[in-house]
Structures are given as structure tokens and as C-alpha cells.
mmCIF file of C-alpha atoms and ligand atoms in Angstrom:
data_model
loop_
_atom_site.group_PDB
_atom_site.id
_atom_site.type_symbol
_atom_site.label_atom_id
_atom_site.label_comp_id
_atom_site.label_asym_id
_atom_site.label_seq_id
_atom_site.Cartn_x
_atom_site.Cartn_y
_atom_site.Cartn_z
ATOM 1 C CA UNK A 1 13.472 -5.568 -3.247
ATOM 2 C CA UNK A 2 15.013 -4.999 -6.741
ATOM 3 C CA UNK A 3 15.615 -1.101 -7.298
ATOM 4 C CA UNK A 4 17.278 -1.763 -10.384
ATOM 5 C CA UNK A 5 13.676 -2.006 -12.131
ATOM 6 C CA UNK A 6 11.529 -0.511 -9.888
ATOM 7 C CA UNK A 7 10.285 1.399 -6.433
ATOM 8 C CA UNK A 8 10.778 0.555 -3.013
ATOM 9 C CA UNK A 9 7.951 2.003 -1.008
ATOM 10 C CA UNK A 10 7.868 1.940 2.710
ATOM 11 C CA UNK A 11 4.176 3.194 3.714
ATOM 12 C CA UNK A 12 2.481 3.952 6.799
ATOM 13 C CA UNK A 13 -1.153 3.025 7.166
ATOM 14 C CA UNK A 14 -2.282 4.778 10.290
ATOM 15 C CA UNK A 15 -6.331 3.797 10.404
ATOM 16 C CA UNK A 16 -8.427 5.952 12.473
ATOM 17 C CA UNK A 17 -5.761 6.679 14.678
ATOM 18 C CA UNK A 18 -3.972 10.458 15.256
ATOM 19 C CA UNK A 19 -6.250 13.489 15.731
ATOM 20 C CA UNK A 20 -5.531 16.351 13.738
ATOM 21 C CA UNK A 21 -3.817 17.694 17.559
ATOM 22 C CA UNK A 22 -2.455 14.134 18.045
ATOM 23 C CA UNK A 23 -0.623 13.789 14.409
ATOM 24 C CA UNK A 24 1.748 16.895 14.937
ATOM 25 C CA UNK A 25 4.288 15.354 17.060
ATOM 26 C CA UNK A 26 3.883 12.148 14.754
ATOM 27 C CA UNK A 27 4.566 14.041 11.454
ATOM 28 C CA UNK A 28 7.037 15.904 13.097
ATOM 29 C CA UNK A 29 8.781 12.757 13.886
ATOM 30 C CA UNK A 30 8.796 10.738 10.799
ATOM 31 C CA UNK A 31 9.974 14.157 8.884
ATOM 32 C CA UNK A 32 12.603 14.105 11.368
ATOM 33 C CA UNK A 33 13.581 10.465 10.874
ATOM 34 C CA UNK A 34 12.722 9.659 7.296
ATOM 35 C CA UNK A 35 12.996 12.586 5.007
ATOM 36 C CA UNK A 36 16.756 11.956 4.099
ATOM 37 C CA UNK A 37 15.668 8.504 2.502
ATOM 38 C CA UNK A 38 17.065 8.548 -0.927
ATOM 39 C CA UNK A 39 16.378 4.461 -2.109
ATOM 40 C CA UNK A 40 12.840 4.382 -1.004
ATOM 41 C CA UNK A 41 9.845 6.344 -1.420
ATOM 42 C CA UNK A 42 8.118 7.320 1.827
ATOM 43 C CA UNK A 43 4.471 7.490 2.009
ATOM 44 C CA UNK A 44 2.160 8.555 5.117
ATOM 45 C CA UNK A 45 -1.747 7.362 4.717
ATOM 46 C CA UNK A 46 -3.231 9.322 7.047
ATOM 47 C CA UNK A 47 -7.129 9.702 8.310
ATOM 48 C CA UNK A 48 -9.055 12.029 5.687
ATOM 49 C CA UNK A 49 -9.145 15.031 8.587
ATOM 50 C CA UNK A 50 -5.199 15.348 9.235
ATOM 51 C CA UNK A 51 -4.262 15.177 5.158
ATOM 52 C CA UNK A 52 -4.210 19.122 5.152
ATOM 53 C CA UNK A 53 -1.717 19.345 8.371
ATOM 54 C CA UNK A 54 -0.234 16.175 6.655
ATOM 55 C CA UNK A 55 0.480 18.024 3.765
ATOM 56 C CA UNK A 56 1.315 20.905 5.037
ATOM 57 C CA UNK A 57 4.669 19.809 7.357
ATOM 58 C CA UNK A 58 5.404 17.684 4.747
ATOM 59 C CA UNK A 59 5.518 20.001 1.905
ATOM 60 C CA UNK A 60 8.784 20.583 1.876
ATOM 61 C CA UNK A 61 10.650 17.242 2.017
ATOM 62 C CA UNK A 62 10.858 14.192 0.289
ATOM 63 C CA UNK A 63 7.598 11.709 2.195
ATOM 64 C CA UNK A 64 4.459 12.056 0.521
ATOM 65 C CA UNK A 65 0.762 11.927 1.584
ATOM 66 C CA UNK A 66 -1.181 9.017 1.062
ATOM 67 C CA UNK A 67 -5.249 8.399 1.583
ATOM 68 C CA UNK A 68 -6.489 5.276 2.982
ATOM 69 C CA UNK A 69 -10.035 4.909 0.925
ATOM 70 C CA UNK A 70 -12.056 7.091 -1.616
ATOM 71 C CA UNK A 71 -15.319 6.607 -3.052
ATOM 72 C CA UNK A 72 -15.365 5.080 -6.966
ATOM 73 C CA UNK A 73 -17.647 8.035 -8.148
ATOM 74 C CA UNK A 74 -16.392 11.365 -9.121
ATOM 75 C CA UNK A 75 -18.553 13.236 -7.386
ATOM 76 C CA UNK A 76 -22.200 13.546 -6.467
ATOM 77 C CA UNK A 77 -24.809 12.634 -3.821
ATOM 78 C CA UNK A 78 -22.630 10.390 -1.750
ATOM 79 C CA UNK A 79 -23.446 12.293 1.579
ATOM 80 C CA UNK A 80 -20.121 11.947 3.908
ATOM 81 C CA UNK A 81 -17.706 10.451 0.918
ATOM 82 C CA UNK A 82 -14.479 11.944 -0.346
ATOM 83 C CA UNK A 83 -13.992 12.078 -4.209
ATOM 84 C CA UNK A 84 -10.396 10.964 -5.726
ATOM 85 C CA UNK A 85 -10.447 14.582 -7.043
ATOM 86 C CA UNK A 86 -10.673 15.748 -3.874
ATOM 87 C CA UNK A 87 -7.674 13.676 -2.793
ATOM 88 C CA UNK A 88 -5.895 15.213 -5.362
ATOM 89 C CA UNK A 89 -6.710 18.638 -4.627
ATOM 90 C CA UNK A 90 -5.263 18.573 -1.566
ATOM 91 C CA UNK A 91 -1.915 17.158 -2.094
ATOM 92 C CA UNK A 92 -2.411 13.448 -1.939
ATOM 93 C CA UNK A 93 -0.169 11.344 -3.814
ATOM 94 C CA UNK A 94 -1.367 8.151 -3.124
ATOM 95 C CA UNK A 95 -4.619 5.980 -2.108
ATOM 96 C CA UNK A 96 -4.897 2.946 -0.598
ATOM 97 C CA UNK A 97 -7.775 0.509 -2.427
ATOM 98 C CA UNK A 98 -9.866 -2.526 -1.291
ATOM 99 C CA UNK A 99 -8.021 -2.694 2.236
ATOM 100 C CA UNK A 100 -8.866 -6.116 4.117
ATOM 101 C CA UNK A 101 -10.589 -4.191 6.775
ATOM 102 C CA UNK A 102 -12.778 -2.092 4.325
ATOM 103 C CA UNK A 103 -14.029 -5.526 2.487
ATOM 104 C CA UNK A 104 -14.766 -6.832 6.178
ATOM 105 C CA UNK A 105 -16.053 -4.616 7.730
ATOM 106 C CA UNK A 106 -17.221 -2.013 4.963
ATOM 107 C CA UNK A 107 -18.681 -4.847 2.199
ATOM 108 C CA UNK A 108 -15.657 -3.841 -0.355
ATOM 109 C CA UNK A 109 -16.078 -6.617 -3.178
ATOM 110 C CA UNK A 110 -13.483 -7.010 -6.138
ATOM 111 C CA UNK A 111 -15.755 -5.406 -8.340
ATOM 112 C CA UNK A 112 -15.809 -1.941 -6.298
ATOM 113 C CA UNK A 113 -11.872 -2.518 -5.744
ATOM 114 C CA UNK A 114 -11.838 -2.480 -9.521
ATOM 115 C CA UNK A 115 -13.974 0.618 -9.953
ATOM 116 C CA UNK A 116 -11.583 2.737 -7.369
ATOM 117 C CA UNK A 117 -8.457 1.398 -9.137
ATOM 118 C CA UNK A 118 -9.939 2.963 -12.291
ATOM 119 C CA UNK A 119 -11.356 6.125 -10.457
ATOM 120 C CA UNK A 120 -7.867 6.781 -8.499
ATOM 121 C CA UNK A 121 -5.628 6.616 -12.106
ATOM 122 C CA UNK A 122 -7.974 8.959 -13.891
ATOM 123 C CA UNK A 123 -7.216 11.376 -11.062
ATOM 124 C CA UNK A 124 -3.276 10.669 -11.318
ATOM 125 C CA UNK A 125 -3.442 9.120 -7.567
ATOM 126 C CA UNK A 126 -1.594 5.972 -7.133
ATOM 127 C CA UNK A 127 -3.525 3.343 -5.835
ATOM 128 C CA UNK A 128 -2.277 0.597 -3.190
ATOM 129 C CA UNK A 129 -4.046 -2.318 -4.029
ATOM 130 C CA UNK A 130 -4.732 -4.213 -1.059
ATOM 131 C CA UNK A 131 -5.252 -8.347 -1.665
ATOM 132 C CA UNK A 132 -4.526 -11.494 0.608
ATOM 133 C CA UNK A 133 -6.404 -14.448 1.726
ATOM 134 C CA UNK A 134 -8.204 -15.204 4.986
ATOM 135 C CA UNK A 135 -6.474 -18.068 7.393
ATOM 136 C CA UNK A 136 -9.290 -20.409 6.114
ATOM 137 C CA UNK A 137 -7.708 -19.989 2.629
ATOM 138 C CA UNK A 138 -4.629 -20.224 3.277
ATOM 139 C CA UNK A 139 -5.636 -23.376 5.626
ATOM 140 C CA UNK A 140 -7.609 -25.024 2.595
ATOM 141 C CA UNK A 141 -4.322 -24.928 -0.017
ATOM 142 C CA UNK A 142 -5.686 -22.050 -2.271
ATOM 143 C CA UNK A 143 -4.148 -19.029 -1.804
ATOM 144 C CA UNK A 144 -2.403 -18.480 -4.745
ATOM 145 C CA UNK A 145 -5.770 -18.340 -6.150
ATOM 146 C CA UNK A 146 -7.879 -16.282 -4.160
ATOM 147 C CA UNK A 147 -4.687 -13.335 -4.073
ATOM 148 C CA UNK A 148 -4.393 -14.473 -8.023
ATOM 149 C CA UNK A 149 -8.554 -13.382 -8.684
ATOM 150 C CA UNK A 150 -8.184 -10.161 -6.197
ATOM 151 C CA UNK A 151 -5.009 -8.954 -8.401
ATOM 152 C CA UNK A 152 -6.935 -9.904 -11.650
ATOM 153 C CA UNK A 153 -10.586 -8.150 -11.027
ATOM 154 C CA UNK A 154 -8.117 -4.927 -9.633
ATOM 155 C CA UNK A 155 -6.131 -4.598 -12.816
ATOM 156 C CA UNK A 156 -9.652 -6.053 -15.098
ATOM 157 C CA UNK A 157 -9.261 -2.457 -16.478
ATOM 158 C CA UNK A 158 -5.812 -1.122 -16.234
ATOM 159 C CA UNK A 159 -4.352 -0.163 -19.680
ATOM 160 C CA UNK A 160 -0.612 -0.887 -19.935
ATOM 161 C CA UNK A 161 0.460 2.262 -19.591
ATOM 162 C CA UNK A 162 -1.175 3.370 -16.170
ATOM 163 C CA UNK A 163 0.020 0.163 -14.729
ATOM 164 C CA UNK A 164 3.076 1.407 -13.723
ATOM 165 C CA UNK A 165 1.641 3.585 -11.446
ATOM 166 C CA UNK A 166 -0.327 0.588 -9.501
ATOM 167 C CA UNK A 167 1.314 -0.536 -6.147
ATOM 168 C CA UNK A 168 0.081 -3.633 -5.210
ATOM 169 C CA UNK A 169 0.312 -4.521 -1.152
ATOM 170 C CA UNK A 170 0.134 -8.613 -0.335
ATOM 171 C CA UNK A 171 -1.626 -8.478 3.602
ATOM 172 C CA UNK A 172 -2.483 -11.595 4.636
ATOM 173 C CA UNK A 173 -5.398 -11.017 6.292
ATOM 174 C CA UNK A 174 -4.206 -13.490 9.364
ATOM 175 C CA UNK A 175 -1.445 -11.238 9.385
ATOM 176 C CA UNK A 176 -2.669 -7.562 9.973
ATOM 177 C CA UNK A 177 -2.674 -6.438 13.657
ATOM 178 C CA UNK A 178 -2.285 -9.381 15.127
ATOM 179 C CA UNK A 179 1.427 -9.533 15.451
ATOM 180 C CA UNK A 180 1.787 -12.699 13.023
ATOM 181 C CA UNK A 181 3.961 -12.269 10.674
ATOM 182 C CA UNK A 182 4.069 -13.966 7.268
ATOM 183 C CA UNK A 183 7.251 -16.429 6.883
ATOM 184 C CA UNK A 184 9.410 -14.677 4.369
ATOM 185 C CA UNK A 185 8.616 -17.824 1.938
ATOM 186 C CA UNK A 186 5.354 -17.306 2.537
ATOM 187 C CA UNK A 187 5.441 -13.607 1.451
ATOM 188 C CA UNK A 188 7.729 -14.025 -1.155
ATOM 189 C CA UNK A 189 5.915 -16.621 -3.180
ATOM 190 C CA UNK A 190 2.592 -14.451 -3.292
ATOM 191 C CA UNK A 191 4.589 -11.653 -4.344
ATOM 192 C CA UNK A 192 5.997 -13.679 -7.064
ATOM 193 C CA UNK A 193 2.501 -14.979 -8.003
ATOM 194 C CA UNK A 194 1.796 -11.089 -7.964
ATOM 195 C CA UNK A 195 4.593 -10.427 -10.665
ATOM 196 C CA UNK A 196 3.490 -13.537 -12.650
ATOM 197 C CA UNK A 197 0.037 -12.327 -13.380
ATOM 198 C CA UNK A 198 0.808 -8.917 -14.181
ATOM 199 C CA UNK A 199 3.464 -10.881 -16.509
ATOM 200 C CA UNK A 200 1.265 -12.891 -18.399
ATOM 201 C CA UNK A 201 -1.254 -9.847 -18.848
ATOM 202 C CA UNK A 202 1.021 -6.997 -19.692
ATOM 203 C CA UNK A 203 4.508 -8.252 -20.402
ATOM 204 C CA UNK A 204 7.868 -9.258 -18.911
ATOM 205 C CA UNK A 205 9.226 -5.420 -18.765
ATOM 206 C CA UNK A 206 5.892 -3.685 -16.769
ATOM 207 C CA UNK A 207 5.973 -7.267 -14.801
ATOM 208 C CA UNK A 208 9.578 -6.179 -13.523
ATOM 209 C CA UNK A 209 8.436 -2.559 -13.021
ATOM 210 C CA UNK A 210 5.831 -3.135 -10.805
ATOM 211 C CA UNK A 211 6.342 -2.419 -6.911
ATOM 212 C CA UNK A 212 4.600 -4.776 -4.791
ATOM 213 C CA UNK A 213 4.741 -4.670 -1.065
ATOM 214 C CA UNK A 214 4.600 -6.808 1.899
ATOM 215 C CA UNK A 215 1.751 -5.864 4.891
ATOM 216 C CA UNK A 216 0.711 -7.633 7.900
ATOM 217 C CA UNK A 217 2.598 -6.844 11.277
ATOM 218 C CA UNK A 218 5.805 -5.886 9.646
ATOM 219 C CA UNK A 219 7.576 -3.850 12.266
ATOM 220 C CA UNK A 220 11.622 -2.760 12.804
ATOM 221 C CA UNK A 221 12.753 -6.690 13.749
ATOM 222 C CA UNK A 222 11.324 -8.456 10.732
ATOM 223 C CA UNK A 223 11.653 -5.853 7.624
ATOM 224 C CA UNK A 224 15.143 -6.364 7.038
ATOM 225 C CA UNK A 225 14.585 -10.132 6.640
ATOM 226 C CA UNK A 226 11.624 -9.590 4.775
ATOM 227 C CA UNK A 227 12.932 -6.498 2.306
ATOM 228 C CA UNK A 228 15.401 -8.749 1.456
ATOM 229 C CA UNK A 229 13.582 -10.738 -1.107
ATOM 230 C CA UNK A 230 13.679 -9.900 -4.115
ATOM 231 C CA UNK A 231 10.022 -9.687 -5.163
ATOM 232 C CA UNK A 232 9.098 -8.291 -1.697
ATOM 233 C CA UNK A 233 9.303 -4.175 -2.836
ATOM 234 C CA UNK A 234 8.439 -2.197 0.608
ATOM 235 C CA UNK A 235 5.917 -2.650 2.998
ATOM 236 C CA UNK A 236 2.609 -1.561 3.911
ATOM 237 C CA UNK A 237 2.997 -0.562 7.660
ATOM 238 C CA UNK A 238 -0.434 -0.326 9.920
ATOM 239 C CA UNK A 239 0.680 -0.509 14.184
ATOM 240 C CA UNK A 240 4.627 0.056 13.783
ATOM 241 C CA UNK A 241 3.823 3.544 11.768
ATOM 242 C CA UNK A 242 2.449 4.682 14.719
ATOM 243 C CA UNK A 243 5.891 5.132 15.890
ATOM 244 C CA UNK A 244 8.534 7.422 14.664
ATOM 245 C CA UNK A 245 11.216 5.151 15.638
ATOM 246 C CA UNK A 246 9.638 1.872 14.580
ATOM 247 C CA UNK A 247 8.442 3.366 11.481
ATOM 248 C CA UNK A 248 12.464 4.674 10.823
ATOM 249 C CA UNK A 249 13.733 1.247 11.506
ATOM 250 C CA UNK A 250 11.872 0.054 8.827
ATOM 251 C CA UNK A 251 12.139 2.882 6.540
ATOM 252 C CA UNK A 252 16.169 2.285 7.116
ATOM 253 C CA UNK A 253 16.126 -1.393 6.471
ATOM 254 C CA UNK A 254 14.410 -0.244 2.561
ATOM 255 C CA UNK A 255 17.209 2.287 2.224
ATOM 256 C CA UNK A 256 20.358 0.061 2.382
HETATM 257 C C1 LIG B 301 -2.205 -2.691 7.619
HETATM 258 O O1 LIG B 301 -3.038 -2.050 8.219
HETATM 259 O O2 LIG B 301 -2.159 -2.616 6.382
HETATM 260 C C2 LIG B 301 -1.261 -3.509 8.376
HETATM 261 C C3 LIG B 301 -0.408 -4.241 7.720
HETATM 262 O O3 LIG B 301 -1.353 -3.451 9.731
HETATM 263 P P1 LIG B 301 -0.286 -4.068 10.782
HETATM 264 O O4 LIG B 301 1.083 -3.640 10.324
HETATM 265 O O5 LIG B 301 -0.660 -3.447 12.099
HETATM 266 O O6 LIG B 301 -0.437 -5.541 10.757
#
């Protein structure tokens, strides 16, 4: 991390996990653990039914509420979707977009990525862009590539000056629940090949600005290690957020 030019975020990504009953105790915990952070922002992505409790015990401290999906219209006959507006009403801060399990298992294609990027910065949310390559990818040399066309068709129409509210999240995809961990070379060169293409499109200065994270089983004995590079700007947390303790140990090693 570099928090000389930009954010360190440290953000929970909780899946369908925590019923409304369930999430109390959790909230209560992580306010408990992580609101006195002061050199990273702390973000909770919660299911769509616990944002209102979410927001709610949260209201009065420093973490903020963060959605895991939203649809790429503004409204309409999309029976069982949730608008970015709606998001927004209710105290979200920020989204996360184009997850690797939503293109899996959900058909997400760079295109709709690109759509909800678009859809989330009209409504002032900040979008997490998700992007990383499958093992077969990284297997057949071209990584660099595949993560280099996700962060391309996301940003295909970003103006410069909403970029800097665009968090981008490198998950390999090998790498989310499954309790493999990215080498820290391995993270920190796609995070660098992150930087370099929001370089070339918008500039040296937004390039430097931009907060990119690290996500696929980080937990509280790799972050420090990990946090520690200098292009590697927070991580995206799914299994250790469950936690309040793992999630603190992590939120810790961002605020040194
Ligand atoms: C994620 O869901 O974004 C994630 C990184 O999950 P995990 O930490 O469990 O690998």
C-alpha cells in the first residue's frame, strides 16, 4: 500500500451468509474491533436484506456499507432486482461489480460489468471492480491479458474524473475460497499491470490515485505480507470477514 497517493481499503465480502438475526453480533463485532481505524477505510458488503440493520449500527462510526451486486438499469421491470438508486437510498457507500462468482455462476460478461460500473458512478456509489483469471489462464501464460481486457471493458466508459472513485479488486479466481493464496509476486505484478493500464489511459497522477486491492483467501496470517507491497492497496475479504477477529487482524495489518 502507498497512502501517500491514495486509499487503503480493507473490505468484507460476506456472500449469502448472516441473516438479518445472524449479522447483529457480527456488526456488533467489527464496530467493536475496527471503527478506531484511522489509515484505512473500512467497508462491510453485506447481503441486500441486512444493509438497513447494516446501516443502522454503523451509522455512527467510521466503517461504511457496501453492496455486493446491483442491476445496470435504473429502474423498471426487473422483477426481484435492486436499482443502484436504491443502494444509495439506503446508505450504501459502495458496490461490488462483476464478482468472479456472479460471471460463473450468474453469466456476468465484461460488457454488463461495464454497464454497472457506469450505472453505480451516476448514482455516486463506488464500485469494486472485480477481475482475475481462471487457473487455466494463469496455467496457459496469459494472465496479464485476460485481467488487462477485464480492467479495460470496466473502465471502456469511465471519464477521468469519476475514476477516482473506482476501486479495482485483483481475485484470482483459483484463489477465492479455497484457501490458496496468491504469492505476493504474483499479486503484486497484476496489481501493477492494474496501475499501468489505468496509466496509459488516464495519466500518471489518477494512475497513482487509484486503490486497487488484493482478494482471494486473504485472512489475518498473510495480509501483512501481502499489504506490504506497494501496489497491493487493501483487500477484498470473503471467509475471514466472517470473523470479527480475523477480519480485525487484517483490518490492523492496513492500519500500521
Ligand atoms: C471474495 O469473495 O471476494 C473472496 C476473496 O473470498 P475469500 O477471501 O473467501 O477467498
Amino acid at each position: 500500500m502507498n497512502r501517500r497517493y491514495r486509499k487503503t481499503i480493507i473490505a468484507g465480502n460476506w456472500k449469502m451468509n448472516q441473516t438479518p438475526a445472524e449479522a447483529r453480533a457480527l456488526l456488533d463485532g467489527v464496530k467493536g474491533l475496527c471503527a478506531k481505524a484511522k489509515w484505512c477505510e473500512v467497508v462491510v458488503c453485506v447481503p441486500y436484506i441486512d444493509i438497513p440493520l447494516a446501516v443502522r449500527v454503523l451509522k455512527d462510526c467510521r466503517i461504511s456499507v457496501g453492496a455486493q451486486n446491483m442491476h445496470q438499469e435504473a429502474s423498471g421491470a426487473y422483477t426481484g432486482e435492486i436499482s443502484a438508486n436504491m443502494l444509495k437510498d439506503a446508505g450504501v457507500k459502495y458496490v461490488i461489480i462483476g464478482h468472479s462468482e456472479r460471471r460463473q455462476y450468474f453469466g456476468e460478461t465484461d460488457a454488463l460489468v461495464s454497464q454497472k460500473v457506469t450505472r453505480a458512478l451516476e448514482a455516486e456509489l463506488r464500485p469494486i471492480v472485480c477481475v482475475g483469471e481462471t487457473l487455466q489462464q494463469r496455467d496457459m501464460g496469459i494472465t496479464l491479458e485476460i485481467v488487462g481486457a477485464q480492467v479495460k471493458a470496466a473502465l471502456s466508459a469511465v471519464s477521468a474524473d469519476k475514476l477516482r472513485r473506482v476501486v479495482f479488486a485483483y481475485e484470482p479466481v483459483w484463489a477465492i475460497g479455497t484457501g490458496r493464496t496468491a504469492t505476493t509476486e504474483q499479486a503484486a505484478e497484476v496489481c501493477n499491470h492494474i496501475r499501468t493500464i489505468v496509466r496509459k489511459k488516464y495519466g500518471a497522477r489518477a494512475a497513482r490515485g487509484v486503490t486497487i486491492q488484493y482478494g482471494g483467501s486473504m485472512n489475518d496470517s498473510n495480509a501483512k505480507e501481502l499489504l506490504a507491497e506497494l501496489d497491493i492497496d487493501g483487500g477484498l475479504i470473503g471467509g475471514a470477514s466472517l470473523k470479527a477477529e480475523s477480519f480485525a487482524t487484517i483490518v490492523n495489518a492496513a492500519n500500521q
